[in-house]
PDB file of C-alpha atoms and ligand atoms in Angstrom:
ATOM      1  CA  UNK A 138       7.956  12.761  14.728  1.00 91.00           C
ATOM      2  CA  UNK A 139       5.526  15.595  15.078  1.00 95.00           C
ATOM      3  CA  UNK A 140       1.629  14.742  15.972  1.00 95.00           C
ATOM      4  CA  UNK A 141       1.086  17.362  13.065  1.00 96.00           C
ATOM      5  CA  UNK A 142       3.253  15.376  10.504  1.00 97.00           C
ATOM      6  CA  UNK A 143       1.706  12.153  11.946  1.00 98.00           C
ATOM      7  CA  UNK A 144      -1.266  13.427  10.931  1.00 98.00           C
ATOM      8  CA  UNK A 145      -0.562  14.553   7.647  1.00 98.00           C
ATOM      9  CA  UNK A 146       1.268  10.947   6.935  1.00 98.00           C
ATOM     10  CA  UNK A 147      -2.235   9.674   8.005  1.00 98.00           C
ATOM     11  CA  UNK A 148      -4.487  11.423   5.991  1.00 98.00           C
ATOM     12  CA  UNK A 149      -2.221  10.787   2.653  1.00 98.00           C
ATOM     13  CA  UNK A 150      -3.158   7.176   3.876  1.00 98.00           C
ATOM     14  CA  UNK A 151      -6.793   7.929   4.137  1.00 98.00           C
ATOM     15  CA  UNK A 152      -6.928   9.495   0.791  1.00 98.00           C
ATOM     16  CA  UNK A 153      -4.938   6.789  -1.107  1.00 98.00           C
ATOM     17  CA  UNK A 154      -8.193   4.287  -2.174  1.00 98.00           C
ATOM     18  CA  UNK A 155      -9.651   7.668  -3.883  1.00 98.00           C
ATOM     19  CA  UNK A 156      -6.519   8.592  -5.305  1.00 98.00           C
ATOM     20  CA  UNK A 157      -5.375   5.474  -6.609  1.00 98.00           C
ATOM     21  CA  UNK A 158      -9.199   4.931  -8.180  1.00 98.00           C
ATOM     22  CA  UNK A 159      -8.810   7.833  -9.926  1.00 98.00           C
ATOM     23  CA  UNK A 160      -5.661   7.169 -11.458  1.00 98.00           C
ATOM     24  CA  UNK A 161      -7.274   3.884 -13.029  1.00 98.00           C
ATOM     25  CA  UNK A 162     -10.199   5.801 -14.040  1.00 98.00           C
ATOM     26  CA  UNK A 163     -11.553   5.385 -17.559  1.00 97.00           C
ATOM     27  CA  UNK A 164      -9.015   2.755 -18.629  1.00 98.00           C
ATOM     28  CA  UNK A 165      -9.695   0.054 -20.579  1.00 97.00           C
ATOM     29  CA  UNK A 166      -8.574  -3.456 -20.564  1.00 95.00           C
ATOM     30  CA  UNK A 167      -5.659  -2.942 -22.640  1.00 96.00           C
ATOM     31  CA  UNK A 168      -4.827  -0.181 -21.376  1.00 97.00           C
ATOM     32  CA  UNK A 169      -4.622  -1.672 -17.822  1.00 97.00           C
ATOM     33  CA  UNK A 170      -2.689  -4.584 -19.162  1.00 96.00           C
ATOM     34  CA  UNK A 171       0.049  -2.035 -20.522  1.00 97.00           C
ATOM     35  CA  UNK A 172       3.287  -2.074 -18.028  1.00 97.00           C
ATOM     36  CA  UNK A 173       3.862   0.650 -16.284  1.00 96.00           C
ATOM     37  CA  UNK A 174       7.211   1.415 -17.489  1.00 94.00           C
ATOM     38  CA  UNK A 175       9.712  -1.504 -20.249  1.00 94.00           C
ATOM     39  CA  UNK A 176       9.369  -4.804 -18.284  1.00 93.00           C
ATOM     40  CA  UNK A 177       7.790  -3.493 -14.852  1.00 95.00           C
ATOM     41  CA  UNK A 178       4.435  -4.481 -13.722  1.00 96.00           C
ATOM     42  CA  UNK A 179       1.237  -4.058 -15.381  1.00 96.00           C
ATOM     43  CA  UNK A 180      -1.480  -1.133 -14.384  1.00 97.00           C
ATOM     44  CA  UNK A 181      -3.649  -4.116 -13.267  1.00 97.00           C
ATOM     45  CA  UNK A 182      -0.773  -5.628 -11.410  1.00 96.00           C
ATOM     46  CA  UNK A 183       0.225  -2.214  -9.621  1.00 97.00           C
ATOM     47  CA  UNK A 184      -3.427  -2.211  -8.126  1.00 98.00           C
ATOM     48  CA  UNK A 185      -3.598  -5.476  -7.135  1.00 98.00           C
ATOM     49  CA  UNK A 186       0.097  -4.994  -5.322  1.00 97.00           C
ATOM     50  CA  UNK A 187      -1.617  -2.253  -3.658  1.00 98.00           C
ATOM     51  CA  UNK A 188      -3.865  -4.503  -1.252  1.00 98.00           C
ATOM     52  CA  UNK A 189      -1.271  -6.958  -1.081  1.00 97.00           C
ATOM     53  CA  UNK A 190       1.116  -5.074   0.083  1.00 98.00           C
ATOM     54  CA  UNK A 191      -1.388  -2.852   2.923  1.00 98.00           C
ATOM     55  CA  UNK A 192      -2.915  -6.150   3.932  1.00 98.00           C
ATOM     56  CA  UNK A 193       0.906  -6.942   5.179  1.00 98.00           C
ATOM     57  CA  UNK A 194       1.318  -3.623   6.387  1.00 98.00           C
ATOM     58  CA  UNK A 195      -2.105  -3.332   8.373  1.00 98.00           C
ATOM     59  CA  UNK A 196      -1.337  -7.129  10.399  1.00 98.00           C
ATOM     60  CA  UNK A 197       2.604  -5.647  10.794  1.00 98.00           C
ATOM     61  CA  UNK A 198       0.950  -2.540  12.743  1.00 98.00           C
ATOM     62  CA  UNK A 199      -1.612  -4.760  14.678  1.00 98.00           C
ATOM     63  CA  UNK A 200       1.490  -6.896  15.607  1.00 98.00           C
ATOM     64  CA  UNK A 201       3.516  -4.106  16.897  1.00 98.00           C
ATOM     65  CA  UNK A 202       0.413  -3.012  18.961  1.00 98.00           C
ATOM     66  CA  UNK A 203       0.178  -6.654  20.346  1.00 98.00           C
ATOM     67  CA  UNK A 204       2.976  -7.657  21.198  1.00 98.00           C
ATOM     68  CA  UNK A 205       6.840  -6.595  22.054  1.00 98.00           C
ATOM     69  CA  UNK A 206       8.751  -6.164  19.047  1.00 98.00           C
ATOM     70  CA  UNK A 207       7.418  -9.141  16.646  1.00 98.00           C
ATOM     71  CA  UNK A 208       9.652 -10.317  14.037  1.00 97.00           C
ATOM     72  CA  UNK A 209       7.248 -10.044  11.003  1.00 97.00           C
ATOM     73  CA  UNK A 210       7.135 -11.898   7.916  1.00 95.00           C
ATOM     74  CA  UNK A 211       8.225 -10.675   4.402  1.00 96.00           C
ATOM     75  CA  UNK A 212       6.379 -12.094   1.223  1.00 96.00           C
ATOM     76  CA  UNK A 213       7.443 -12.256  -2.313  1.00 96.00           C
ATOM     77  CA  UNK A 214       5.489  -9.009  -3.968  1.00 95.00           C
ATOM     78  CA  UNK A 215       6.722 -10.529  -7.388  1.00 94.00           C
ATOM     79  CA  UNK A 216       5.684 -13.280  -6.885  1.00 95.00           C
ATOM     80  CA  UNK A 217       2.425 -12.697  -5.433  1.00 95.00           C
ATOM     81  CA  UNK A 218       1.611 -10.137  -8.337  1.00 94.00           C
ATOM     82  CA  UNK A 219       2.130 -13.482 -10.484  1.00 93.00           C
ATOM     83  CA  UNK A 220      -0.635 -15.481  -8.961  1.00 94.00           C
ATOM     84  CA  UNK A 221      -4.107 -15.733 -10.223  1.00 92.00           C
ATOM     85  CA  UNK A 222      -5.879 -12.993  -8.042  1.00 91.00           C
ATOM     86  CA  UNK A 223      -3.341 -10.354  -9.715  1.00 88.00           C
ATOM     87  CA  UNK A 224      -4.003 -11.171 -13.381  1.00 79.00           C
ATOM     88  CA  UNK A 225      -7.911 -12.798 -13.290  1.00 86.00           C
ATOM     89  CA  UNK A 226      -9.405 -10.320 -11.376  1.00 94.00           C
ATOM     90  CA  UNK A 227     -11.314  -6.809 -12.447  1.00 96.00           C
ATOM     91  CA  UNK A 228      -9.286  -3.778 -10.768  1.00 97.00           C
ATOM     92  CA  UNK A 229     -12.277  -2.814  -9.470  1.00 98.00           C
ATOM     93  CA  UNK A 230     -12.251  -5.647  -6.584  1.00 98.00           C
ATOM     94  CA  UNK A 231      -8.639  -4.105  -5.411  1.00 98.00           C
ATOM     95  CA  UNK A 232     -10.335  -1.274  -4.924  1.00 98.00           C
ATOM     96  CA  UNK A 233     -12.875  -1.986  -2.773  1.00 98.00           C
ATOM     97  CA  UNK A 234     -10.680  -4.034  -0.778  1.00 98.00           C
ATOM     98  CA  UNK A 235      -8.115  -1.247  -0.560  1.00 98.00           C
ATOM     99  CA  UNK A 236     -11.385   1.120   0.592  1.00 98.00           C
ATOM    100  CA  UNK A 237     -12.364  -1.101   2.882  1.00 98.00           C
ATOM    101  CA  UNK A 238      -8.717  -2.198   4.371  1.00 98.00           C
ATOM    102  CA  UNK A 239      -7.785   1.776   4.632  1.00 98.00           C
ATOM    103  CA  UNK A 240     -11.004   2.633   6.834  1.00 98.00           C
ATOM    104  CA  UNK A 241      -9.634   0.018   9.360  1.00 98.00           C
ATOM    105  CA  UNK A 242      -6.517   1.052   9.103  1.00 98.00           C
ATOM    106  CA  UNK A 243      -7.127   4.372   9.144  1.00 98.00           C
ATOM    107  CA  UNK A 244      -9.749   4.157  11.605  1.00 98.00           C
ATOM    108  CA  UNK A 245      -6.807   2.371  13.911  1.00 98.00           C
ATOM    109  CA  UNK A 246      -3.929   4.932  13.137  1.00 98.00           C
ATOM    110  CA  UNK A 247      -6.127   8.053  14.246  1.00 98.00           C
ATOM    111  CA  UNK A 248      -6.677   6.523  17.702  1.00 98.00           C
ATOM    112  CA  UNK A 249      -3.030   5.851  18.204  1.00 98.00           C
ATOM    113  CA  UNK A 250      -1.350   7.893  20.829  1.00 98.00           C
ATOM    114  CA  UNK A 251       2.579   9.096  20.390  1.00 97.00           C
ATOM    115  CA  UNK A 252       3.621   6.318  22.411  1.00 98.00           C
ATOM    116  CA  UNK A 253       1.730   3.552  20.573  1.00 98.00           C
ATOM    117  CA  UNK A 254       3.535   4.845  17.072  1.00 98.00           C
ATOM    118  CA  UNK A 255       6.926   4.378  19.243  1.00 98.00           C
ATOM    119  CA  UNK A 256       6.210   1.024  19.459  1.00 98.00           C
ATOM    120  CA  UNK A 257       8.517  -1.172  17.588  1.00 98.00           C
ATOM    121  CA  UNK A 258       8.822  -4.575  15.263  1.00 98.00           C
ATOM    122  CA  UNK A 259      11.715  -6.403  13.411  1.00 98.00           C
ATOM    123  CA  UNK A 260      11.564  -6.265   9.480  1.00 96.00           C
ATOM    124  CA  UNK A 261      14.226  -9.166   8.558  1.00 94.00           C
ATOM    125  CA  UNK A 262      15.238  -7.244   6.285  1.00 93.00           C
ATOM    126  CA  UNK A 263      15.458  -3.864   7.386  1.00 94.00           C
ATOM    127  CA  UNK A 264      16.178  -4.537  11.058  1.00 96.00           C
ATOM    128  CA  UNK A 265      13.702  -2.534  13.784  1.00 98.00           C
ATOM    129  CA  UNK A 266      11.295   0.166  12.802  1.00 98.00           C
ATOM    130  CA  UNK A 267       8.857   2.152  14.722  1.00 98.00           C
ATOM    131  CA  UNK A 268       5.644   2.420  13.658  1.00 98.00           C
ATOM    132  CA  UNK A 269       5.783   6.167  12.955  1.00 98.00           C
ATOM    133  CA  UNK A 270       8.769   4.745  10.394  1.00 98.00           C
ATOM    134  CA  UNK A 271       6.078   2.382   9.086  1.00 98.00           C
ATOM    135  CA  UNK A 272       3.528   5.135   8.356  1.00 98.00           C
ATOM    136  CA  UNK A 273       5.891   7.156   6.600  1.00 98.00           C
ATOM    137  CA  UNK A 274       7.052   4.082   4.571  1.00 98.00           C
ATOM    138  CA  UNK A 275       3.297   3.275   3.366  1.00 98.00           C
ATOM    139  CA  UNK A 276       2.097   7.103   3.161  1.00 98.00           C
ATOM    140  CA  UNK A 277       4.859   6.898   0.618  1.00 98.00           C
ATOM    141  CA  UNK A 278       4.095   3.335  -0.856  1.00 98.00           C
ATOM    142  CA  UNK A 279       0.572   4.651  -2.000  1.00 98.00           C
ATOM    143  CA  UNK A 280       2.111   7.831  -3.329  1.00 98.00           C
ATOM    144  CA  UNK A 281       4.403   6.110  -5.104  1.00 98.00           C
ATOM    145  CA  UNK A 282       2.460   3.386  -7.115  1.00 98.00           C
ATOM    146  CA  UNK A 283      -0.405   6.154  -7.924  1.00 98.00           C
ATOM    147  CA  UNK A 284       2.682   8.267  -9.700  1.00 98.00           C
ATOM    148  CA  UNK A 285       3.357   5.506 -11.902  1.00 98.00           C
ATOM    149  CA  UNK A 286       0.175   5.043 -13.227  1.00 98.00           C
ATOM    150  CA  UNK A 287      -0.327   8.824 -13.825  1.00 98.00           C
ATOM    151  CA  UNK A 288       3.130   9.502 -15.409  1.00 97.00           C
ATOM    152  CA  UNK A 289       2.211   6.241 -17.650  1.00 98.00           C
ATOM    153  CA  UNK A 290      -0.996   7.766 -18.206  1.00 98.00           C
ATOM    154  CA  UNK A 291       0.153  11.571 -18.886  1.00 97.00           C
ATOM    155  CA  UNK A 292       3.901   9.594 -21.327  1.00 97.00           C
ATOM    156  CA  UNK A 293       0.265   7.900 -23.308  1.00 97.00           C
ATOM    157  CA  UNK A 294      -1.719  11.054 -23.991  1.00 97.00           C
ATOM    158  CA  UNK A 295      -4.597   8.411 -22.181  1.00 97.00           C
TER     159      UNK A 295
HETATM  160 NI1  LIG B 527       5.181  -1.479  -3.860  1.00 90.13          NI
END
């Protein structure tokens, strides 16, 4: 990968928190409680699974920086979206959490050289990545959850 599409990957990562705050903007409780398409996740959920799943992705990258190809854990996003810190919780905690958790992150990525983002872990599912696979994977992840709240959002008239 390129430094220059490392660095665009990165700052799609930086601007997620904003983004994804945005999309949630102005809704109401019911409106968050809506799913985000017939049987999928609520609005609340999605921002909730946000954190969750960046939280996983920032310890995967400080593993991978650590130590010689870790074998990292999965986690059950379904049912972790089910607990009580998905459902009992105002949105508006995921986001700061997500603000704060990118800034590290963020912070971390942007003082990684080519080499460190060569550097490798085990997914049990998915086999071995490299990090510049990773940050392509949750550049995406953001992009993808804030799309389903604004094509919910723009299929509502809300
Ligand atoms: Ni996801």
């Amino acid at each position: 990968m390129t430094e220059a599409a490392r660095q665009e990957l990165i700052g799609q990562i930086a601007e997620a928190p904003a983004r994804l705050r945005a999309a949630v903007e102005g809704l109401n409780d019911e409106q968050l409680a809506t799913p985000y398409r017939p049987g999928g996740w609520t609005v609340r959920q999605v921002v909730h699974h946000l954190p969750d799943s960046h939280l996983n992705a920032y310890v995967r990258f400080k593993l991978a920086l650590t130590e010689n190809t870790p074998i990292i854990k999965t986690y059950d996003q379904d049912r972790w979206a089910q607990l009580p810190d998905s459902e009992g919780v105002p949105v508006e905690t995921s986001l700061r959490l997500l603000t704060s958790l990118h800034e590290r992150w963020v912070h971390l990525l942007r003082s990684m050289s080519g080499e460190d983002f060569a550097r490798t872990l085990n997914h049990p599912d998915l086999g071995t990545l490299d990090l510049n696979r990773m940050l392509a994977l949750y550049a995406w992840h953001g992009r993808h959850h804030v799309a389903h709240i604004t094509a919910l959002r723009e299929r509502m008239g809300w």
